[in-house]
mmCIF file of C-alpha atoms in Angstrom:
data_model
loop_
_atom_site.group_PDB
_atom_site.id
_atom_site.type_symbol
_atom_site.label_atom_id
_atom_site.label_comp_id
_atom_site.label_asym_id
_atom_site.label_seq_id
_atom_site.Cartn_x
_atom_site.Cartn_y
_atom_site.Cartn_z
ATOM 1 C CA MET M 1 -4.097 40.021 -15.485
ATOM 2 C CA GLY M 2 -0.448 39.429 -16.316
ATOM 3 C CA ALA M 3 0.637 40.629 -12.872
ATOM 4 C CA THR M 4 -1.945 38.421 -11.178
ATOM 5 C CA ARG M 5 -0.838 35.369 -13.148
ATOM 6 C CA SER M 6 2.796 36.111 -12.307
ATOM 7 C CA LYS M 7 2.014 36.294 -8.588
ATOM 8 C CA THR M 8 0.109 33.015 -8.776
ATOM 9 C CA ASN M 9 2.982 31.269 -10.507
ATOM 10 C CA ASN M 10 5.470 32.651 -7.996
ATOM 11 C CA SER M 11 3.379 31.453 -5.061
ATOM 12 C CA SER M 12 3.109 27.967 -6.523
ATOM 13 C CA GLU M 13 6.874 27.555 -6.865
ATOM 14 C CA PRO M 14 7.561 27.154 -3.102
ATOM 15 C CA LYS M 15 4.750 24.609 -2.888
ATOM 16 C CA ARG M 16 6.229 22.657 -5.796
ATOM 17 C CA ALA M 17 9.655 22.763 -4.179
ATOM 18 C CA SER M 18 8.218 21.557 -0.860
ATOM 19 C CA TRP M 19 6.413 18.750 -2.649
ATOM 20 C CA MET M 20 9.640 17.638 -4.335
ATOM 21 C CA VAL M 21 11.535 17.726 -1.047
ATOM 22 C CA GLY M 22 8.780 15.706 0.592
ATOM 23 C CA LEU M 23 8.812 13.151 -2.223
ATOM 24 C CA LEU M 24 12.576 12.830 -1.929
ATOM 25 C CA LEU M 25 12.505 12.411 1.848
ATOM 26 C CA LEU M 26 9.483 10.130 2.156
ATOM 27 C CA PHE M 27 10.025 7.869 -0.843
ATOM 28 C CA MET M 28 13.001 8.328 -3.141
ATOM 29 C CA LEU M 29 15.749 8.568 -0.509
ATOM 30 C CA PRO M 30 14.657 5.600 1.635
ATOM 31 C CA LEU M 31 13.995 3.588 -1.534
ATOM 32 C CA ALA M 32 17.499 4.231 -2.853
ATOM 33 C CA LEU M 33 19.125 3.489 0.509
ATOM 34 C CA ARG M 34 17.385 0.121 0.589
ATOM 35 C CA LEU M 35 17.657 -0.955 -3.038
ATOM 36 C CA VAL M 36 21.406 -0.348 -3.314
ATOM 37 C CA PRO M 37 22.372 -3.070 -0.785
ATOM 38 C CA VAL M 38 19.354 -5.356 -1.338
ATOM 39 C CA ASP M 39 21.339 -7.935 -3.323
ATOM 40 C CA HIS M 40 24.217 -8.112 -0.840
ATOM 41 C CA GLY M 41 26.032 -11.432 -1.037
ATOM 42 C CA TRP M 42 24.185 -12.450 -4.191
ATOM 43 C CA PRO M 43 23.608 -15.260 -4.994
ATOM 44 C CA ARG M 44 24.786 -17.118 -1.885
ATOM 45 C CA SER M 45 23.884 -14.841 1.002
ATOM 46 C CA TYR M 46 20.575 -16.198 2.222
ATOM 47 C CA VAL M 47 19.326 -18.249 5.123
ATOM 48 C CA PRO M 48 18.086 -21.661 3.908
ATOM 49 C CA ASP M 49 15.661 -21.810 6.826
ATOM 50 C CA THR M 50 13.957 -18.470 6.085
ATOM 51 C CA HIS M 51 10.508 -19.314 7.363
ATOM 52 C CA ALA M 52 8.535 -16.614 5.525
ATOM 53 C CA VAL M 53 9.860 -17.669 2.131
ATOM 54 C CA ARG M 54 9.350 -21.345 2.942
ATOM 55 C CA ALA M 55 5.789 -20.690 4.097
ATOM 56 C CA ALA M 56 4.892 -18.654 0.998
ATOM 57 C CA LEU M 57 6.268 -21.236 -1.420
ATOM 58 C CA GLY M 58 4.660 -24.064 0.535
ATOM 59 C CA MET M 59 1.230 -22.442 0.442
ATOM 60 C CA VAL M 60 1.520 -21.885 -3.301
ATOM 61 C CA ARG M 61 2.766 -25.395 -3.962
ATOM 62 C CA ASP M 62 0.038 -27.042 -1.882
ATOM 63 C CA ARG M 63 -2.602 -24.445 -2.831
ATOM 64 C CA ASP M 64 -3.450 -24.019 0.834
ATOM 65 C CA VAL M 65 -3.550 -20.439 2.136
ATOM 66 C CA VAL M 66 -4.658 -21.534 5.614
ATOM 67 C CA PRO M 67 -2.189 -24.291 6.481
ATOM 68 C CA PRO M 68 -2.135 -25.979 9.894
ATOM 69 C CA VAL M 69 -0.050 -24.215 12.512
ATOM 70 C CA GLY M 70 3.557 -25.323 12.295
ATOM 71 C CA LYS M 71 3.322 -26.931 8.852
ATOM 72 C CA TYR M 72 5.624 -24.386 7.214
ATOM 73 C CA SER M 73 6.406 -22.043 10.088
ATOM 74 C CA THR M 74 5.673 -21.473 13.744
ATOM 75 C CA TYR M 75 5.663 -17.699 13.204
ATOM 76 C CA PRO M 76 2.118 -16.297 12.861
ATOM 77 C CA ASN M 77 2.774 -13.279 10.649
ATOM 78 C CA LEU M 78 1.479 -11.830 7.400
ATOM 79 C CA LEU M 79 4.795 -11.727 5.546
ATOM 80 C CA PRO M 80 4.236 -14.984 3.598
ATOM 81 C CA TYR M 81 0.921 -13.579 2.342
ATOM 82 C CA SER M 82 2.773 -10.458 1.186
ATOM 83 C CA LEU M 83 5.294 -12.574 -0.709
ATOM 84 C CA ILE M 84 2.755 -14.615 -2.674
ATOM 85 C CA PRO M 85 1.576 -11.652 -4.837
ATOM 86 C CA ALA M 86 5.225 -10.708 -5.454
ATOM 87 C CA TYR M 87 6.027 -14.198 -6.716
ATOM 88 C CA ALA M 88 2.902 -14.031 -8.874
ATOM 89 C CA VAL M 89 4.020 -10.730 -10.425
ATOM 90 C CA VAL M 90 7.463 -12.146 -11.232
ATOM 91 C CA TYR M 91 5.814 -15.222 -12.728
ATOM 92 C CA ALA M 92 3.531 -13.098 -14.915
ATOM 93 C CA ALA M 93 6.463 -10.970 -16.091
ATOM 94 C CA GLY M 94 8.548 -14.037 -16.887
ATOM 95 C CA ARG M 95 5.677 -15.721 -18.666
ATOM 96 C CA ALA M 96 5.084 -12.617 -20.794
ATOM 97 C CA SER M 97 8.769 -12.362 -21.703
ATOM 98 C CA GLY M 98 9.039 -16.087 -22.444
ATOM 99 C CA GLU M 99 11.507 -16.783 -19.643
ATOM 100 C CA TRP M 100 9.432 -19.765 -18.534
ATOM 101 C CA GLU M 101 6.623 -21.583 -20.267
ATOM 102 C CA SER M 102 4.575 -22.832 -17.327
ATOM 103 C CA SER M 103 4.054 -22.516 -13.608
ATOM 104 C CA LYS M 104 5.998 -25.751 -13.161
ATOM 105 C CA ALA M 105 9.007 -24.280 -14.949
ATOM 106 C CA TYR M 106 8.774 -21.208 -12.734
ATOM 107 C CA GLY M 107 8.528 -23.353 -9.624
ATOM 108 C CA ASP M 108 11.578 -25.333 -10.723
ATOM 109 C CA THR M 109 13.446 -22.047 -11.215
ATOM 110 C CA LEU M 110 12.606 -20.865 -7.707
ATOM 111 C CA ILE M 111 13.632 -24.177 -6.166
ATOM 112 C CA GLY M 112 16.814 -24.357 -8.225
ATOM 113 C CA ASP M 113 17.788 -20.739 -7.558
ATOM 114 C CA PRO M 114 17.076 -19.897 -3.903
ATOM 115 C CA GLY M 115 19.052 -16.678 -4.326
ATOM 116 C CA LEU M 116 16.381 -15.371 -6.702
ATOM 117 C CA THR M 117 13.617 -16.591 -4.420
ATOM 118 C CA ASN M 118 15.022 -14.719 -1.462
ATOM 119 C CA LEU M 119 15.860 -11.618 -3.501
ATOM 120 C CA ILE M 120 12.191 -11.228 -4.417
ATOM 121 C CA ALA M 121 11.344 -11.478 -0.719
ATOM 122 C CA ARG M 122 13.967 -8.866 0.128
ATOM 123 C CA LEU M 123 12.430 -6.444 -2.363
ATOM 124 C CA VAL M 124 9.065 -6.841 -0.669
ATOM 125 C CA VAL M 125 10.586 -6.176 2.746
ATOM 126 C CA SER M 126 12.399 -3.136 1.323
ATOM 127 C CA LEU M 127 9.070 -1.769 0.138
ATOM 128 C CA TYR M 128 7.720 -2.227 3.666
ATOM 129 C CA GLY M 129 10.708 -0.245 4.882
ATOM 130 C CA VAL M 130 9.956 2.645 2.526
ATOM 131 C CA LEU M 131 6.275 2.649 3.482
ATOM 132 C CA THR M 132 7.250 2.752 7.157
ATOM 133 C CA VAL M 133 8.835 6.162 6.605
ATOM 134 C CA TRP M 134 5.543 7.448 5.204
ATOM 135 C CA ALA M 135 3.505 5.857 8.014
ATOM 136 C CA VAL M 136 5.739 7.379 10.699
ATOM 137 C CA PHE M 137 5.442 10.787 9.058
ATOM 138 C CA LYS M 138 1.649 10.593 8.878
ATOM 139 C CA GLY M 139 1.413 9.347 12.448
ATOM 140 C CA ALA M 140 3.606 12.149 13.740
ATOM 141 C CA ARG M 141 1.546 14.736 11.864
ATOM 142 C CA ALA M 142 -1.647 13.237 13.274
ATOM 143 C CA ALA M 143 -0.116 13.554 16.755
ATOM 144 C CA GLY M 144 0.313 17.286 16.190
ATOM 145 C CA LEU M 145 3.960 17.476 15.172
ATOM 146 C CA GLU M 146 5.018 19.765 12.333
ATOM 147 C CA SER M 147 8.770 19.885 11.788
ATOM 148 C CA GLY M 148 9.030 16.986 14.219
ATOM 149 C CA ALA M 149 7.189 14.782 11.742
ATOM 150 C CA TRP M 150 9.837 15.479 9.113
ATOM 151 C CA CYS M 151 12.559 14.705 11.662
ATOM 152 C CA ALA M 152 10.884 11.413 12.552
ATOM 153 C CA ALA M 153 10.602 10.469 8.874
ATOM 154 C CA TRP M 154 14.252 11.365 8.311
ATOM 155 C CA LEU M 155 15.390 9.256 11.259
ATOM 156 C CA VAL M 156 13.522 6.195 9.957
ATOM 157 C CA ALA M 157 14.594 6.783 6.361
ATOM 158 C CA THR M 158 18.295 6.928 7.263
ATOM 159 C CA SER M 159 18.398 4.599 10.268
ATOM 160 C CA CYS M 160 21.254 2.126 9.797
ATOM 161 C CA LEU M 161 19.405 -0.572 11.732
ATOM 162 C CA HIS M 162 16.172 -0.067 9.807
ATOM 163 C CA ILE M 163 18.020 -0.137 6.468
ATOM 164 C CA HIS M 164 19.880 -3.263 7.555
ATOM 165 C CA LEU M 165 16.676 -5.077 8.469
ATOM 166 C CA SER M 166 14.955 -3.802 5.312
ATOM 167 C CA VAL M 167 17.244 -5.876 3.092
ATOM 168 C CA HIS M 168 16.663 -9.214 4.817
ATOM 169 C CA GLU M 169 13.734 -11.519 4.246
ATOM 170 C CA ARG M 170 12.657 -11.361 7.880
ATOM 171 C CA PRO M 171 9.412 -10.080 9.454
ATOM 172 C CA TRP M 172 10.824 -7.319 11.652
ATOM 173 C CA VAL M 173 10.467 -4.382 9.241
ATOM 174 C CA PRO M 174 6.929 -5.365 8.161
ATOM 175 C CA MET M 175 6.054 -5.622 11.863
ATOM 176 C CA VAL M 176 7.323 -2.081 12.484
ATOM 177 C CA PHE M 177 5.312 -0.848 9.494
ATOM 178 C CA TYR M 178 2.064 -2.208 10.924
ATOM 179 C CA GLN M 179 2.948 -0.809 14.341
ATOM 180 C CA ALA M 180 3.438 2.612 12.746
ATOM 181 C CA LEU M 181 0.058 2.298 11.031
ATOM 182 C CA SER M 182 -1.504 1.394 14.359
ATOM 183 C CA LEU M 183 0.023 4.432 16.066
ATOM 184 C CA TRP M 184 -1.153 6.687 13.240
ATOM 185 C CA ALA M 185 -4.716 5.413 13.599
ATOM 186 C CA ALA M 186 -4.487 5.750 17.393
ATOM 187 C CA ALA M 187 -3.436 9.396 17.067
ATOM 188 C CA LEU M 188 -6.352 10.026 14.724
ATOM 189 C CA TYR M 189 -8.750 8.381 17.176
ATOM 190 C CA VAL M 190 -7.576 10.590 20.057
ATOM 191 C CA LYS M 191 -8.529 13.638 17.991
ATOM 192 C CA SER M 192 -11.695 12.380 16.296
ATOM 193 C CA SER M 193 -13.138 9.681 18.617
ATOM 194 C CA ARG M 194 -14.361 7.968 15.435
ATOM 195 C CA PRO M 195 -14.834 4.209 15.741
ATOM 196 C CA ARG M 196 -13.301 3.613 12.308
ATOM 197 C CA HIS M 197 -9.965 4.975 13.551
ATOM 198 C CA LEU M 198 -10.103 2.697 16.581
ATOM 199 C CA VAL M 199 -10.915 -0.280 14.347
ATOM 200 C CA ALA M 200 -8.053 0.625 12.024
ATOM 201 C CA CYS M 201 -5.724 0.831 15.017
ATOM 202 C CA SER M 202 -6.782 -2.634 16.176
ATOM 203 C CA VAL M 203 -6.503 -4.200 12.712
ATOM 204 C CA ALA M 204 -3.021 -2.765 12.100
ATOM 205 C CA ALA M 205 -1.885 -3.907 15.539
ATOM 206 C CA GLY M 206 -2.876 -7.424 14.517
#
């Protein structure tokens, strides 16, 4: 019994080590590489005409999640809808801590401190960047790659261009994330021929 238990524990150690390496590569490393520079230029380094931030704040202010085309932005992307929950979370946290007493006070804070407004958006884009590493890894594995999937994840995780774009409140990194999801679903469909994978591919492609 003791010998059997010892063998079982020994065999589980490599799996645990592999799991830790995978966690580091697919989440912790890309997260750290993106969070360290995310506040670059704070509080002045932002683009006043950032359309995604303007669209998100405009939809919240006017309580209109389906605004006319061109009212806030001419870019038809999902990034503003990703920012709204993030602003809501920050509002809830600030309300709980007593930092602001009402939604109006929070709105005044965002308008008066555009650096904070854009920093929240950058954090959301950084999260998209981290998730892209995972999506690329899963897509490569679905395509039949083994060690190549880890190489692909590493290249995305440490790509200077991807890190650079992950700390700006622009739609390019979220777009790449959805493209990676689409490719993952496409690879699954080639193997399974299941309609749900084809539907997922189409939805992620937008």
